Structure formats: structure tokens, C-alpha cells
Coordinates of C-alpha atoms and ligand atoms in Angstrom, one line a residue:
Chain J
M1 CA 0.0 0.0 0.0
K2 CA 1.3 3.4 -0.9
M3 CA 1.3 6.0 1.9
H4 CA 2.2 9.6 2.0
V5 CA 1.8 10.3 -1.7
K6 CA 2.2 14.0 -2.5
N7 CA -0.6 15.0 -4.9
R8 CA 1.2 18.2 -6.1
N9 CA 4.3 20.2 -5.2
V10 CA 4.1 23.0 -2.7
A11 CA 6.4 26.0 -2.4
I12 CA 7.1 28.6 0.3
I13 CA 6.6 32.0 -1.4
G14 CA 6.3 34.4 1.5
I15 CA 8.0 34.8 5.0
G16 CA 7.3 37.4 7.6
Q17 CA 8.7 37.7 11.1
T18 CA 8.3 40.1 14.0
S19 CA 11.3 40.8 16.2
F20 CA 11.5 38.5 19.2
S21 CA 11.6 40.0 22.7
S22 CA 10.4 39.5 26.2
H23 CA 8.9 43.1 26.1
K24 CA 6.2 43.8 23.6
E25 CA 3.9 46.0 25.7
D26 CA 3.4 48.2 22.7
Q27 CA 1.3 45.6 20.8
N28 CA -1.7 43.5 21.7
Q29 CA -1.7 39.9 20.3
A30 CA -3.7 40.7 17.2
E31 CA -1.4 43.6 16.3
M32 CA 1.7 41.5 16.8
V33 CA 0.3 38.7 14.6
Q34 CA -0.6 41.3 11.9
E35 CA 3.0 42.6 11.8
A36 CA 4.2 39.2 10.7
V37 CA 1.3 38.7 8.3
I38 CA 1.8 42.0 6.6
R39 CA 5.5 41.3 6.2
A40 CA 4.8 37.8 4.7
L41 CA 2.3 39.3 2.3
A42 CA 4.8 42.0 1.2
D43 CA 7.5 39.3 0.8
A44 CA 5.2 37.3 -1.4
G45 CA 3.9 40.4 -3.3
L46 CA 0.4 39.3 -2.4
K47 CA -2.7 40.9 -0.9
I48 CA -4.8 39.3 1.8
G49 CA -7.4 38.7 -0.8
D50 CA -5.0 36.3 -2.6
I51 CA -5.1 34.0 0.5
D52 CA -7.5 31.0 0.3
C53 CA -7.1 29.6 3.8
I54 CA -5.5 30.5 7.1
V55 CA -3.8 28.1 9.6
H56 CA -3.3 29.6 13.0
G57 CA -1.3 28.2 15.8
N58 CA -0.3 28.9 19.4
M59 CA -0.7 27.3 22.9
E60 CA -3.9 28.9 24.3
L61 CA -3.0 28.0 27.9
F62 CA 0.2 30.2 27.5
E63 CA -1.9 33.4 27.0
M64 CA -5.1 32.2 28.7
Q65 CA -7.0 33.4 25.6
F66 CA -9.8 31.0 24.7
A67 CA -10.2 30.5 21.0
P68 CA -7.3 32.9 20.2
D69 CA -7.7 32.5 16.4
L70 CA -11.1 34.2 16.6
W71 CA -9.8 37.2 18.5
H72 CA -6.6 37.4 16.4
S73 CA -8.7 37.4 13.2
L74 CA -8.3 41.2 13.3
G75 CA -4.6 40.6 12.6
T76 CA -4.7 37.3 10.7
G77 CA -7.0 38.4 7.9
A78 CA -9.2 35.4 8.4
Y79 CA -12.4 37.4 7.9
G80 CA -14.5 35.6 5.4
K81 CA -11.9 32.8 4.8
D82 CA -11.6 29.2 5.8
E83 CA -9.4 28.8 8.8
Y84 CA -8.0 26.1 11.0
R85 CA -6.3 26.3 14.4
I86 CA -3.4 24.0 15.4
T87 CA -2.0 23.4 18.9
T88 CA 0.7 20.8 19.3
G89 CA 2.9 22.3 22.0
G90 CA 6.4 23.1 21.0
T91 CA 6.0 21.6 17.6
T92 CA 3.0 23.9 16.8
G93 CA 4.9 26.0 14.3
A94 CA 6.3 23.0 12.4
T95 CA 2.9 21.3 12.5
L96 CA 1.4 24.5 11.0
V97 CA 3.9 24.2 8.1
C98 CA 3.1 20.5 7.6
A99 CA -0.6 21.3 7.7
A100 CA -0.2 24.1 5.2
D101 CA 1.8 21.8 2.9
N102 CA -0.8 19.2 3.1
L103 CA -3.7 21.6 2.5
V104 CA -2.0 23.0 -0.7
A105 CA -0.7 19.5 -1.8
S106 CA -4.2 18.0 -1.5
G107 CA -5.6 20.6 -3.9
L108 CA -8.1 21.9 -1.4
Y109 CA -6.5 25.3 -1.5
N110 CA -4.0 27.0 -3.8
T111 CA -2.5 29.5 -1.4
V112 CA -2.4 29.1 2.4
L113 CA -1.2 31.5 5.0
A114 CA 0.2 29.8 8.2
I115 CA 0.7 31.9 11.4
G116 CA 2.5 30.9 14.5
M117 CA 2.5 33.2 17.5
E118 CA 3.1 33.4 21.2
K119 CA 3.0 36.3 23.7
L120 CA 4.4 34.5 26.7
Q121 CA 4.7 37.8 28.6
E122 CA 0.9 37.9 29.0
G123 CA 0.5 34.4 30.4
N124 CA 2.1 31.8 32.6
T125 CA 3.9 29.1 30.5
T126 CA 5.0 27.0 33.4
G127 CA 1.4 27.1 34.7
G128 CA 0.3 25.7 31.4
I129 CA 2.9 23.0 31.2
T130 CA 4.0 21.9 34.7
N131 CA 1.3 22.9 37.1
M132 CA -1.3 20.9 35.2
A133 CA 0.6 17.7 35.8
D134 CA -0.3 15.2 38.4
P135 CA 2.7 12.9 38.3
L136 CA 1.1 10.5 40.8
W137 CA -2.0 9.8 38.7
F138 CA -2.3 9.6 34.9
R139 CA -1.4 13.3 34.2
N140 CA 2.2 12.6 33.8
L141 CA 5.0 15.0 34.9
Q142 CA 5.7 17.6 32.2
T143 CA 8.9 19.5 32.8
G144 CA 8.9 21.4 29.6
A145 CA 12.4 21.5 28.3
L146 CA 14.0 21.8 31.8
T147 CA 15.8 18.5 32.3
G148 CA 19.3 17.7 33.4
T149 CA 19.2 14.1 32.3
T150 CA 20.9 14.6 28.9
A151 CA 23.8 16.6 30.5
Q152 CA 24.4 13.7 32.9
E153 CA 24.2 11.1 30.2
M154 CA 26.7 13.0 28.0
I155 CA 29.0 13.4 31.0
D156 CA 28.8 9.7 31.6
E157 CA 29.5 8.9 28.0
F158 CA 32.2 11.4 27.1
G159 CA 33.7 12.6 30.4
E160 CA 32.8 15.7 32.3
E161 CA 35.3 18.1 30.8
R162 CA 34.7 17.2 27.2
A163 CA 30.9 17.1 27.6
K164 CA 30.7 20.4 29.4
R165 CA 33.0 22.1 26.9
A166 CA 30.8 20.8 24.0
A167 CA 27.6 22.1 25.4
M168 CA 29.2 25.5 26.1
R169 CA 30.9 25.7 22.8
Y170 CA 27.5 25.1 21.1
R171 CA 25.9 27.7 23.4
I172 CA 28.5 30.4 22.5
M173 CA 28.3 29.4 18.8
M174 CA 24.5 30.1 19.0
D175 CA 25.1 33.4 20.5
K176 CA 27.6 34.4 17.8
H177 CA 24.9 33.5 15.2
A178 CA 22.2 35.4 17.1
M179 CA 24.5 38.5 17.2
L180 CA 24.2 38.5 13.4
N181 CA 20.4 38.3 13.5
P182 CA 18.8 41.6 14.5
R183 CA 15.4 39.9 15.1
A184 CA 16.9 37.5 17.7
H185 CA 15.8 38.0 21.4
R186 CA 19.0 37.2 23.4
R187 CA 22.2 38.5 22.0
F188 CA 24.8 38.6 24.7
G189 CA 28.0 39.0 22.6
L190 CA 29.6 35.9 24.3
E191 CA 33.2 34.9 23.4
Y192 CA 34.8 31.4 23.5
S193 CA 37.2 32.8 26.0
Q194 CA 34.3 32.9 28.5
M195 CA 33.7 29.2 28.3
E196 CA 35.4 28.2 31.5
D197 CA 33.8 31.0 33.4
L198 CA 30.2 30.2 32.2
M199 CA 30.7 26.5 32.8
A200 CA 31.6 27.2 36.4
N201 CA 29.4 30.2 37.2
S202 CA 26.2 30.3 35.2
P203 CA 23.4 29.5 37.7
P204 CA 22.7 25.8 37.8
L205 CA 19.1 24.8 37.0
V206 CA 19.1 21.0 37.1
G207 CA 22.4 19.2 37.5
E208 CA 24.8 20.5 34.8
L209 CA 21.9 22.2 32.9
R210 CA 22.6 25.9 33.6
L211 CA 20.7 29.0 32.9
I212 CA 23.0 30.0 30.1
H213 CA 22.2 26.6 28.3
M214 CA 18.5 27.2 28.2
C215 CA 16.3 28.8 25.6
S216 CA 14.4 32.0 26.3
Q217 CA 10.8 32.9 26.8
S218 CA 10.0 35.3 23.9
D219 CA 7.1 37.1 22.4
G220 CA 6.8 37.2 18.6
A221 CA 5.1 35.8 15.5
C222 CA 6.0 34.2 12.2
A223 CA 3.9 33.9 9.1
M224 CA 4.5 32.0 5.9
I225 CA 2.7 31.7 2.6
F226 CA 2.5 28.4 0.7
T227 CA 1.3 27.9 -2.9
S228 CA 1.1 25.2 -5.5
E229 CA 3.5 24.5 -8.3
E230 CA 0.9 25.7 -10.8
K231 CA 0.7 29.1 -9.1
V232 CA 4.5 29.4 -8.8
K233 CA 4.7 28.8 -12.6
Q234 CA 2.6 32.0 -13.0
G235 CA 5.5 33.9 -11.3
T236 CA 6.6 34.8 -7.8
K237 CA 8.1 37.9 -6.4
N238 CA 10.9 36.0 -4.6
P239 CA 12.4 32.6 -5.5
P240 CA 10.1 29.7 -4.3
V241 CA 11.5 27.3 -1.8
W242 CA 10.1 23.7 -2.2
I243 CA 8.9 21.5 0.6
R244 CA 10.2 18.1 -0.5
D245 CA 8.9 16.0 2.4
H246 CA 8.1 16.2 6.1
I247 CA 7.6 13.6 8.9
Q248 CA 6.0 13.9 12.4
I249 CA 6.9 11.3 15.0
H250 CA 5.2 11.2 18.4
R251 CA 5.7 9.2 21.6
E252 CA 3.6 8.7 24.7
E253 CA 5.6 9.9 27.6
T254 CA 5.4 6.7 29.7
I255 CA 6.6 4.4 26.9
P256 CA 10.2 4.3 28.2
N257 CA 8.8 2.8 31.4
L258 CA 7.8 -0.2 29.4
F259 CA 11.4 -0.8 28.5
G260 CA 12.7 -0.3 32.1
F261 CA 16.0 1.5 31.9
N262 CA 16.7 0.6 28.2
K263 CA 15.9 3.7 26.2
P264 CA 13.8 3.2 23.2
E265 CA 15.0 4.7 19.9
V266 CA 14.8 8.6 20.2
T267 CA 12.0 10.0 18.1
H268 CA 14.4 12.3 16.3
H269 CA 16.5 9.3 15.2
Y270 CA 13.4 7.4 14.0
A271 CA 12.2 10.6 12.1
A272 CA 15.5 11.1 10.5
R273 CA 16.2 7.6 9.3
T274 CA 12.7 7.2 8.0
L275 CA 12.7 10.5 6.2
F276 CA 16.1 10.1 4.7
A277 CA 15.5 6.5 3.6
R278 CA 12.3 7.3 1.8
N279 CA 14.1 10.2 0.0
G280 CA 17.2 8.3 -0.9
I281 CA 19.5 10.4 1.2
Q282 CA 22.5 8.3 2.3
D283 CA 24.7 10.9 3.9
P284 CA 22.7 13.7 5.5
V285 CA 25.8 15.7 6.5
A286 CA 27.0 15.7 3.0
Y287 CA 23.6 16.3 1.4
F288 CA 22.3 19.2 3.5
D289 CA 23.8 22.8 3.3
V290 CA 22.1 24.0 6.5
F291 CA 20.1 22.6 9.4
E292 CA 17.8 24.8 11.4
M293 CA 17.2 22.7 14.5
Y294 CA 14.7 23.2 17.3
D295 CA 17.3 23.4 20.1
P296 CA 15.6 24.0 23.5
S297 CA 18.9 23.8 25.4
A298 CA 22.6 23.5 24.4
W299 CA 22.8 20.0 25.9
W300 CA 19.9 18.7 24.0
A301 CA 21.2 20.4 20.9
V302 CA 24.6 18.6 20.9
D303 CA 23.0 15.3 21.7
W304 CA 20.3 15.6 19.1
L305 CA 22.8 16.4 16.3
R306 CA 23.9 12.8 16.7
E307 CA 20.3 11.6 16.3
F308 CA 19.3 13.8 13.4
F309 CA 22.5 13.2 11.4
L310 CA 22.5 9.5 12.3
L311 CA 26.1 9.8 13.6
K312 CA 27.8 7.3 15.8
G313 CA 29.8 7.5 19.0
D314 CA 31.5 10.9 19.4
E315 CA 31.3 11.9 15.7
H316 CA 29.0 14.8 16.6
L317 CA 31.4 16.1 19.3
R318 CA 34.3 15.8 16.9
M319 CA 32.4 17.8 14.3
L320 CA 31.4 20.4 16.8
E321 CA 35.0 20.7 18.1
A322 CA 36.3 21.0 14.5
G323 CA 33.8 23.9 13.7
D324 CA 31.8 21.9 11.2
F325 CA 28.6 23.4 12.7
D326 CA 29.7 27.0 12.6
L327 CA 28.1 29.6 10.3
D328 CA 30.5 28.9 7.5
G329 CA 31.4 25.3 8.6
R330 CA 30.7 22.0 6.7
I331 CA 27.0 21.9 7.8
P332 CA 26.0 25.1 9.6
I333 CA 23.5 24.7 12.5
N334 CA 21.0 27.5 13.2
P335 CA 22.5 30.6 11.5
S336 CA 19.5 32.4 13.1
G337 CA 20.8 31.8 16.6
G338 CA 18.1 29.1 17.1
V339 CA 15.6 28.5 19.8
I340 CA 18.2 29.3 22.5
A341 CA 18.2 32.8 21.3
S342 CA 14.5 33.3 20.5
N343 CA 11.6 31.2 21.6
P344 CA 8.1 32.5 20.9
I345 CA 6.7 29.0 21.4
G346 CA 3.9 28.8 18.8
A347 CA 6.2 30.5 16.3
T348 CA 9.4 28.8 17.3
A349 CA 9.1 25.6 15.3
M350 CA 7.9 27.6 12.2
L351 CA 10.9 29.8 12.4
R352 CA 13.1 26.8 11.7
P353 CA 11.7 26.1 8.1
A354 CA 11.3 29.9 7.7
E355 CA 14.9 30.6 8.4
A356 CA 16.0 27.6 6.4
A357 CA 14.0 28.9 3.4
L358 CA 15.6 32.4 3.8
Q359 CA 19.0 30.7 3.6
I360 CA 18.0 28.9 0.4
R361 CA 16.8 32.2 -1.1
G362 CA 20.0 34.0 0.0
D363 CA 17.8 36.5 1.9
A364 CA 18.9 35.8 5.5
G365 CA 20.7 39.1 5.8
G366 CA 23.5 39.3 8.3
H367 CA 23.4 35.6 9.2
Q368 CA 23.3 34.4 5.6
I369 CA 25.7 31.5 4.9
K370 CA 28.3 32.4 2.4
K371 CA 28.2 29.3 0.3
E372 CA 25.1 28.4 -1.8
V373 CA 22.4 26.7 0.1
R374 CA 20.4 24.2 -2.0
H375 CA 19.2 21.6 0.5
A376 CA 18.0 22.5 3.9
L377 CA 16.8 20.5 6.9
A378 CA 14.5 22.0 9.6
S379 CA 13.2 20.4 12.8
G380 CA 10.5 21.0 15.4
F381 CA 10.3 19.7 18.8
G382 CA 7.6 19.5 21.5
G383 CA 6.6 17.9 24.8
T384 CA 6.8 14.1 25.1
F385 CA 9.5 14.2 22.4
W386 CA 7.4 15.1 19.4
S387 CA 9.7 15.4 16.5
V388 CA 9.0 17.1 13.2
L389 CA 11.6 17.0 10.4
M390 CA 11.3 18.5 7.0
I391 CA 13.4 18.8 3.9
L392 CA 13.4 22.1 1.9
E393 CA 14.9 22.4 -1.6
K394 CA 16.0 25.2 -3.9
E395 CA 15.3 23.3 -7.1
L396 CA 12.3 21.2 -8.1
N397 CA 14.6 18.3 -9.3
W398 CA 14.7 15.6 -6.6
Q399 CA 14.2 11.9 -7.2
E400 CA 10.7 10.4 -6.8
V401 CA 10.0 9.5 -3.1
S402 CA 9.8 5.8 -2.5
H403 CA 6.8 4.7 -0.5
D404 CA 7.2 1.1 0.5
Chain X
M1 CA -37.9 8.1 31.5
T2 CA -34.7 9.3 33.0
M3 CA -31.5 7.3 32.4
Q4 CA -30.0 5.7 35.5
E5 CA -26.2 6.0 35.5
D6 CA -24.2 4.1 38.1
H7 CA -21.3 6.3 39.4
K8 CA -20.6 4.2 42.4
D9 CA -16.8 3.8 43.0
C10 CA -15.9 6.2 40.2
F11 CA -13.4 8.6 41.8
V12 CA -12.4 12.2 40.8
L13 CA -9.0 13.8 41.4
E14 CA -9.2 17.6 41.9
G15 CA -6.9 19.7 39.7
K16 CA -5.2 22.7 41.3
M17 CA -4.1 24.6 38.2
A18 CA -4.1 28.4 38.4
L19 CA -3.0 30.5 35.4
P20 CA -2.5 34.2 36.1
N21 CA -2.5 36.2 32.9
Q22 CA -2.2 39.7 31.6
N23 CA -3.8 41.3 28.6
F24 CA -1.7 44.0 26.9
A25 CA -3.7 47.0 25.5
G26 CA -0.8 47.9 23.2
R27 CA 0.2 51.4 22.2
L28 CA -2.9 52.0 20.2
G29 CA -5.3 50.8 22.9
S30 CA -3.3 52.8 25.4
R31 CA -3.8 56.0 23.4
F32 CA -7.6 55.3 23.4
L33 CA -7.5 55.0 27.2
I34 CA -5.4 58.1 27.6
A35 CA -7.9 60.2 25.7
I36 CA -10.6 58.9 28.1
R37 CA -8.4 59.5 31.1
D38 CA -7.0 63.0 30.3
R39 CA -9.6 64.5 28.0
K40 CA -12.8 62.7 28.8
K41 CA -13.1 62.0 25.1
I42 CA -13.9 58.6 23.4
M43 CA -11.9 58.3 20.2
G44 CA -12.6 56.0 17.2
L45 CA -10.5 55.0 14.2
K46 CA -12.1 55.5 10.8
C47 CA -11.5 53.6 7.6
N48 CA -12.0 56.1 4.8
P49 CA -12.4 53.6 1.9
C50 CA -15.1 51.7 3.9
G51 CA -16.6 54.8 5.6
K52 CA -16.6 52.8 8.8
T53 CA -15.5 54.0 12.2
F54 CA -14.3 51.4 14.7
V55 CA -14.3 51.5 18.5
P56 CA -12.5 50.1 20.5
P57 CA -9.5 50.9 18.3
R58 CA -7.7 48.6 15.8
E59 CA -4.7 49.2 13.6
Y60 CA -6.3 47.9 10.4
C61 CA -9.8 47.9 9.0
E62 CA -10.7 44.2 9.2
K63 CA -12.7 44.4 6.0
C64 CA -10.3 46.0 3.6
W65 CA -7.0 46.0 5.5
T66 CA -6.4 49.7 5.2
K67 CA -4.1 50.9 8.0
I68 CA -6.2 53.2 10.1
A69 CA -4.0 53.5 13.1
D70 CA -3.5 57.3 12.7
N71 CA -7.0 58.2 11.5
W72 CA -8.5 59.1 14.8
V73 CA -12.0 60.7 15.0
E74 CA -13.7 62.0 18.0
L75 CA -16.9 60.2 18.9
G76 CA -19.8 61.4 21.0
T77 CA -19.9 60.5 24.7
E78 CA -23.5 59.6 24.1
G79 CA -25.1 56.9 22.0
E80 CA -27.8 54.3 21.5
L81 CA -28.0 51.1 23.5
V82 CA -28.2 48.6 20.7
N83 CA -28.0 45.4 22.7
F84 CA -27.7 44.3 26.3
T85 CA -27.6 41.4 28.7
V86 CA -28.2 41.3 32.4
V87 CA -25.3 39.6 34.4
R88 CA -26.9 37.7 37.2
Y89 CA -24.0 35.8 38.7
G90 CA -21.1 37.0 40.7
D91 CA -17.4 36.0 40.5
R92 CA -14.1 37.5 41.5
H93 CA -13.1 38.6 38.0
L94 CA -16.4 40.5 37.3
P95 CA -16.4 44.3 37.5
K96 CA -19.6 44.7 39.5
K97 CA -21.9 42.9 42.0
P98 CA -24.8 41.2 40.2
P99 CA -27.3 42.0 38.9
Y100 CA -26.0 44.6 36.5
I101 CA -26.6 45.5 32.8
L102 CA -23.8 44.8 30.3
G103 CA -24.7 46.9 27.3
Q104 CA -23.5 47.5 23.8
I105 CA -23.5 51.2 23.0
R106 CA -23.2 52.6 19.5
L107 CA -21.7 56.0 20.3
D108 CA -22.6 58.9 18.1
G109 CA -20.2 58.8 15.1
A110 CA -19.3 55.1 15.5
D111 CA -20.3 52.1 13.4
T112 CA -19.3 49.4 16.0
P113 CA -20.7 49.2 19.5
L114 CA -18.6 49.6 22.7
T115 CA -19.4 47.2 25.4
H116 CA -19.8 48.7 28.9
I117 CA -21.9 48.7 32.0
V118 CA -25.2 50.5 32.1
E119 CA -26.5 51.9 35.4
G120 CA -29.3 54.2 36.5
I121 CA -32.0 52.0 35.1
D122 CA -33.6 48.9 36.6
P123 CA -32.6 45.7 34.7
R124 CA -36.3 44.9 34.4
D125 CA -37.0 48.2 32.6
V126 CA -34.0 48.3 30.2
E127 CA -34.6 48.0 26.5
S128 CA -32.6 48.4 23.3
G129 CA -32.9 51.8 21.6
I130 CA -32.6 54.0 24.7
R131 CA -30.1 56.9 24.7
V132 CA -27.2 56.6 27.1
K133 CA -24.2 58.8 28.1
A134 CA -20.8 58.0 29.5
V135 CA -20.1 58.8 33.1
F136 CA -16.3 59.1 33.6
A137 CA -14.6 57.7 36.7
E138 CA -13.2 60.0 39.3
K139 CA -10.0 58.0 39.8
T140 CA -8.0 56.6 36.9
T141 CA -7.0 52.9 36.7
N142 CA -5.7 53.2 33.1
T143 CA -8.2 50.8 32.0
I144 CA -11.6 51.0 30.2
M145 CA -13.1 51.4 33.7
D146 CA -11.9 55.1 33.3
I147 CA -15.4 55.2 31.9
D148 CA -17.2 54.2 35.1
H149 CA -20.5 53.3 33.3
F150 CA -23.2 54.6 31.0
E151 CA -26.5 55.8 32.1
P152 CA -29.7 57.0 30.5
V153 CA -29.6 60.5 29.1
Ligands
ZN501 ZN1 -11.9 49.4 5.3

């Protein structure tokens, strides 16, 4: 049986972002959303009347705004249009892109606007994630992204010094990228010479997970416009970026308990090997020119690079230490500064393909990679290890996807 | 016939979630509140292409997406009660003790109604179509409650 057959090709033709900040008192939610939407429309050279359908996403508990898409319609332009709302936790933004891709690919709509937003300053994120848990009975513990487990596992596997230096090197690299991105929220101007100091003195959160390792809480929005190959052929203002394929892998949080202390395959690894296999990609490090990865913390980021690139042993550490993931390294990671720099949750996972697409277009500005970007990878992540992975392409020339 | 459901030995665990939240007025909404606070004036934003005047304020006309954020027009402080409900339950987050009238008032010069509290008339006697006027608060809270309420003219 054939599964996941793409009916027609879909391109990203418009991208709009707000700046990301913990202080947006000057805008209400609808105004913030509209800023991103207007930028995306301008980027695509379209008017709101050209949009057939709108997909809206955020975490409603984080703003305590019931049915936020209805209120935000002042800013989304959904008046008189078909509209869907998607809420899948941290992956929301990536799920929005998957949904928009599917809606256009199916033929239901020609041109779809997807909008991810979050205004965390107005709500209580921890209340929405952790306080609702009852770890003693069915509502399992949800720590969000605050966990020291990976730090300890990496220390056990690679030794304390090397593991700690790897996480901090990644963290400082992200800050160096964020310094080139004027929209990024946290831009500290860190230097590698501060590594030892930060490793010792950044306030510890859980074990060796320290404050400096963690992502921010940001306000902001991202909007993207998707259209069909037929529409692209009629002309686009900016070069189209093609969505080749995407995959979403979920896991129920208590599954590892079934395996005792033997960890099951990480969702990221399953997503990566499945996606690459069905697209005939043998060597992802060689194939891709950039990876915009959802990196909630520096420890997870380093660990997940091994999973996503299907690396073995300490290959990911050696690559990191050699500068392969730097902005102009072999396979640059998060030229935007990543989630560690900016985390407006409902928009965060959308920023990954949005930034990857800007890299393919050559329009990323100060954090543009110097070499040509033809093949990009983007990931989304959310609670209970949801993993979304997608492949973006500059040219519409890839091999037919295998579906067995 | 009523359905008999057996709930014996079906237990419930009480949740304890509390979610404090804020709601930013934004720069535009704050300007609207400042006009009420400092000048006792209620301002609307007009879309010239549509000929519609919106209150409370919004940056863009939701029909044609013209940017109207700078096109302020002064509205009357009186208007017509076009719709209402009577709030008959009390809760911590509500602005008044029940019962009270929550009305929608189309101010003179506006095309959209402003929702506010109507006093000075018995909830049993209120009806749509009456003329009401704004009564401004003596002390500011920098909220829409700088209009204390509306009452019949
Ligand atoms: Zn208009």
C-alpha cells in the first residue's frame, strides 16, 4: 500500500517575522500577529485577498485566551476565509507548516497562510505545562524543556570536561549566530574565552543544565505563505522554496517505562532515518547545506545532532570541536541563533523552516551562509518528544520519493 | 424516563491549576485609554475607503486591511444602547456585583458598539434603543473602567 503520496508540489513563497523580545507592551496579540502577516504578504507580493485559507497556531494556555484565532482574526485576515487552528505544543509552528503543505498539496486550497505566534509575557507558561501535571496519577509529569538528564548522560559517555565544553561551545556558537540576526531575542556577545567562566558560574538549573544553556521565553510571531507549483509557474516575487517532504513522530511519555531503563529509539532518530530513507539520502551531513534545528537547550542540541544526522559514537562532538557546525562550517546549524536565542513557542518551530527557506533564497541578511544553500533541513520539537523534520529544496529536481 | 447512571466507585482527582495572565492594551489601545483619562473623550478610528468608524480601536480595517491607526476621529460620549444582557452571577473577576446590565452602546459617530456597564435603570426596565451617556470615573485605573459606566440621558 502506498502511503504519504504528495498530490502536487508546494512552495514557500512568503515569509514574515516580527522581532523577538520579552517586552512587547506596545502591541496586543492581534497587532503582533498582523505585523508578521503584513511582512509575509509583502514578501510574497500578495494581498490578503489572494489567500484562500489560514492556519493559525499557538498554545492557548500560555496566553489564557480562549479560541485565540477568533480574536486574532483582526490581525490574521481570516475574515470571510476558511481557517484552522493547530496546537501541538512546541511543535506547533512545524505542524502548521506540515498542515499548510498538506492543504495545498491536497488541492483543497491554492494559497495558504500559516501563522505561529506566542505572547508569553501575557501568560504563565510553566502554569500551562508543569502545574497541570499530576505525576502521581495519569497526568504525567511535564517539565517542559528543563531537564538535566541529557547533561548527565553526556558526561557519563564522554567525560565531564569534554561534555561540558561541547555544550558551552554550542551555546556560544548560537550566541555568535544570534548576534548577526537583528530579530533574535537574546544577543549577549559571548566569546569562546568565556567558556570556563560560564561552565563554572552560570546559575545551575538541574544538575549541569545551567541558565545559560536554556532557551528564552519570547514574544513574537512568524507567518509563511505556501502555494502550488501551478501558481508558482505564473510567477513569484521571490524565488520559491520547495517543501520536499516532512515527517512527524510522536511518543507517549510513559513508553520508556515499558522498557525499564533501556531507552527506546529517540523520536528524532526514527524521524531522520525514515525521512532520509524514503528520500534516498544516504549521507545527510554531505547532502544538506544547513540545518535549522529546534534546540531548547545546548545539551539537547549537541545530543540531538547525533540523532538527526545518524552519527555514531563521538562523531557529533568531533564535528562540533572542528567547527563543522559554525556559520561557515561544513554543515551550519541555526544561523538564526536558534531557539536558545529566540523562543516565541507557537512560532518557534515555524521559524526553523522559515529561516532555512531564507537561507536557500539567500535572503537571511547578516546571518546568511556564504556558500550556496540548495538543500535545507528543519526540525520542530515539543513535549513528550514530538519530532517534526522537513526537507526544503531550492530546485524542483529531486528523485521520486519511495513509498514502501 | 430518566436514564439511571451508576457512578458508584468512580473517583475524581481535583486539579489545582491556576493560570495568572495579563492582557496588553498595546500602544494603540493605550492611546484610546489616555484620551478617556485625560480629556474625557472617546476616540474611534475611521476607515476612509469603507466609511466605517471602529471602536475600540484597531490598527487595520478588518474588512479592507487599510491601515487606520492614525485616522482618529472623536466620537460622542452619548449613543444608543443597541443590545444588552443582564449579568446575574457573581465572580471575583467580574467588575460589579450582580445583577448589572452589560450593554452595547453605539456611540454617536461610531459604526461598531462599545461594550460597557449601564447603570441608572432597573434591569427589568432596560430596552434596546434608549439613549445613554458616558459617566467618567473620578479616579483613573488606566483601563476601560476610566469610563465608570453609561446611564440613560
Ligand atoms: Zn476598510
